[in-house]
Amino acid sequence: MVKVKRFSSMDDLYSHAVATIVEAKNNGATTFGLATGGTMEPLYAKICKTDIDFSHCISFNLDEYVGLEATHQQSYAYYMNKHLFNQKPFLASYLPDGLAVDPLVETARYEGLLQQYPLDFQLLGIGQNGHIGFNEPGTSFASLTHLVTLEESTRQANARFFSSIDEVPTQAYTMGIQSIMRAKCILLLAVGEAKREVLERLLASDYTEDVPATALSKHPNVMVLTDLQEEENKL
Ligand code: PGA
């Protein structure tokens, strides 16, 4: 059962997210799954203003574009350094290697690391099509870390970060749904009107591979934070 907290102030939403992470850390969490995207930027900005110390913690990112080197401004490695790691270093931070020569070797390497360091906490955004990480609709709920071909809608949604859609990579590495579901505790942020429809599917406890995020309805410890209020005709 997915729990939800709705906020009328973005500042309160992100403060609550920070408090949830601090609480997880205080309860012994040391391995954190992290996410990228516009939704996470204010969260990382807020974390950087606190005295939270991740220097004994390990992080894993959900995904990385194929073909972008870590120094490319749109790579998720670059994003993480810029928004979090430069200010709040972890003992070790892992991301899939977008330049890996052999996808099968790379996905096995990453999944092996995840199994070696089980996730205590996983932060998630959600795509308008219901993706979590880059697990696009139709991905098996049993999936482990794998190579994906991005949906056109995902490339379009992310084109705002590139100078043109042609520059948005067509493939990515992502943790699988099963890799994500193994995390002991999951915090999902769904921010903005564009996420309303998919949030409703998630909260309706649908369970369908057509909407990857609905896998979470079978996870014992998921909290969703959103700025979206219930629609009046549903109250
Ligand atoms: P966004 O991306 O935070 O940029 O909306 C979320 C996602 O696609 O998972």
mmCIF file with all atom_site columns, C-alpha atoms and ligand atoms in Angstrom, residues 35-40 62-63 76 124-128 131-134 154 157-158 160-161 189 191 195, ligand 1:
data_model
loop_
_atom_site.group_PDB
_atom_site.id
_atom_site.type_symbol
_atom_site.label_atom_id
_atom_site.label_alt_id
_atom_site.label_comp_id
_atom_site.label_asym_id
_atom_site.label_entity_id
_atom_site.label_seq_id
_atom_site.pdbx_PDB_ins_code
_atom_site.Cartn_x
_atom_site.Cartn_y
_atom_site.Cartn_z
_atom_site.occupancy
_atom_site.B_iso_or_equiv
_atom_site.pdbx_formal_charge
_atom_site.auth_seq_id
_atom_site.auth_comp_id
_atom_site.auth_asym_id
_atom_site.auth_atom_id
_atom_site.pdbx_PDB_model_num
ATOM   1  C CA . ALA A 1 35  ? 17.565 9.915  -8.700  1.00 0.00 ? 35  ALA A CA 1
ATOM   2  C CA . THR A 1 36  ? 18.044 12.774 -11.146 1.00 0.00 ? 36  THR A CA 1
ATOM   3  C CA . GLY A 1 37  ? 15.590 15.030 -13.011 1.00 0.00 ? 37  GLY A CA 1
ATOM   4  C CA . GLY A 1 38  ? 14.099 18.452 -12.433 1.00 0.00 ? 38  GLY A CA 1
ATOM   5  C CA . THR A 1 39  ? 12.111 17.233 -9.420  1.00 0.00 ? 39  THR A CA 1
ATOM   6  C CA . MET A 1 40  ? 15.254 16.378 -7.478  1.00 0.00 ? 40  MET A CA 1
ATOM   7  C CA . LEU A 1 62  ? 19.087 4.761  -10.857 1.00 0.00 ? 62  LEU A CA 1
ATOM   8  C CA . ASP A 1 63  ? 20.265 5.314  -14.383 1.00 0.00 ? 63  ASP A CA 1
ATOM   9  C CA . TYR A 1 76  ? 23.708 11.986 -14.774 1.00 0.00 ? 76  TYR A CA 1
ATOM   10 C CA . LEU A 1 124 ? 12.411 8.088  -6.976  1.00 0.00 ? 124 LEU A CA 1
ATOM   11 C CA . GLY A 1 125 ? 10.896 10.550 -9.400  1.00 0.00 ? 125 GLY A CA 1
ATOM   12 C CA . ILE A 1 126 ? 8.220  9.402  -11.814 1.00 0.00 ? 126 ILE A CA 1
ATOM   13 C CA . GLY A 1 127 ? 7.823  9.916  -15.544 1.00 0.00 ? 127 GLY A CA 1
ATOM   14 C CA . GLN A 1 128 ? 4.557  11.017 -17.110 1.00 0.00 ? 128 GLN A CA 1
ATOM   15 C CA . HIS A 1 131 ? 8.542  5.154  -15.651 1.00 0.00 ? 131 HIS A CA 1
ATOM   16 C CA . ILE A 1 132 ? 10.731 4.811  -12.572 1.00 0.00 ? 132 ILE A CA 1
ATOM   17 C CA . GLY A 1 133 ? 14.405 5.039  -13.335 1.00 0.00 ? 133 GLY A CA 1
ATOM   18 C CA . PHE A 1 134 ? 14.333 4.524  -17.087 1.00 0.00 ? 134 PHE A CA 1
ATOM   19 C CA . THR A 1 154 ? 10.771 10.389 -22.452 1.00 0.00 ? 154 THR A CA 1
ATOM   20 C CA . ALA A 1 157 ? 10.368 15.349 -21.804 1.00 0.00 ? 157 ALA A CA 1
ATOM   21 C CA . ASN A 1 158 ? 14.139 15.449 -21.305 1.00 0.00 ? 158 ASN A CA 1
ATOM   22 C CA . ARG A 1 160 ? 14.530 20.649 -22.344 1.00 0.00 ? 160 ARG A CA 1
ATOM   23 C CA . PHE A 1 161 ? 17.927 19.898 -20.831 1.00 0.00 ? 161 PHE A CA 1
ATOM   24 C CA . LEU A 1 189 ? 8.385  12.656 -5.318  1.00 0.00 ? 189 LEU A CA 1
ATOM   25 C CA . VAL A 1 191 ? 5.649  17.195 -8.485  1.00 0.00 ? 191 VAL A CA 1
ATOM   26 C CA . LYS A 1 195 ? 2.236  13.931 -13.068 1.00 0.00 ? 195 LYS A CA 1
HETATM 27 P P1 . PGA B 2 .   ? 11.540 15.014 -13.783 1.00 0.00 ? 1   PGA B P1 1
HETATM 28 O O1 . PGA B 2 .   ? 11.814 13.500 -14.201 1.00 0.00 ? 1   PGA B O1 1
HETATM 29 O O2 . PGA B 2 .   ? 11.868 15.104 -12.326 1.00 0.00 ? 1   PGA B O2 1
HETATM 30 O O3 . PGA B 2 .   ? 12.489 15.817 -14.625 1.00 0.00 ? 1   PGA B O3 1
HETATM 31 O O4 . PGA B 2 .   ? 10.094 15.262 -14.055 1.00 0.00 ? 1   PGA B O4 1
HETATM 32 C C1 . PGA B 2 .   ? 11.302 12.474 -13.426 1.00 0.00 ? 1   PGA B C1 1
HETATM 33 C C2 . PGA B 2 .   ? 11.504 11.159 -14.141 1.00 0.00 ? 1   PGA B C2 1
HETATM 34 O O5 . PGA B 2 .   ? 11.442 11.124 -15.377 1.00 0.00 ? 1   PGA B O5 1
HETATM 35 O O6 . PGA B 2 .   ? 11.700 10.148 -13.445 1.00 0.00 ? 1   PGA B O6 1
#
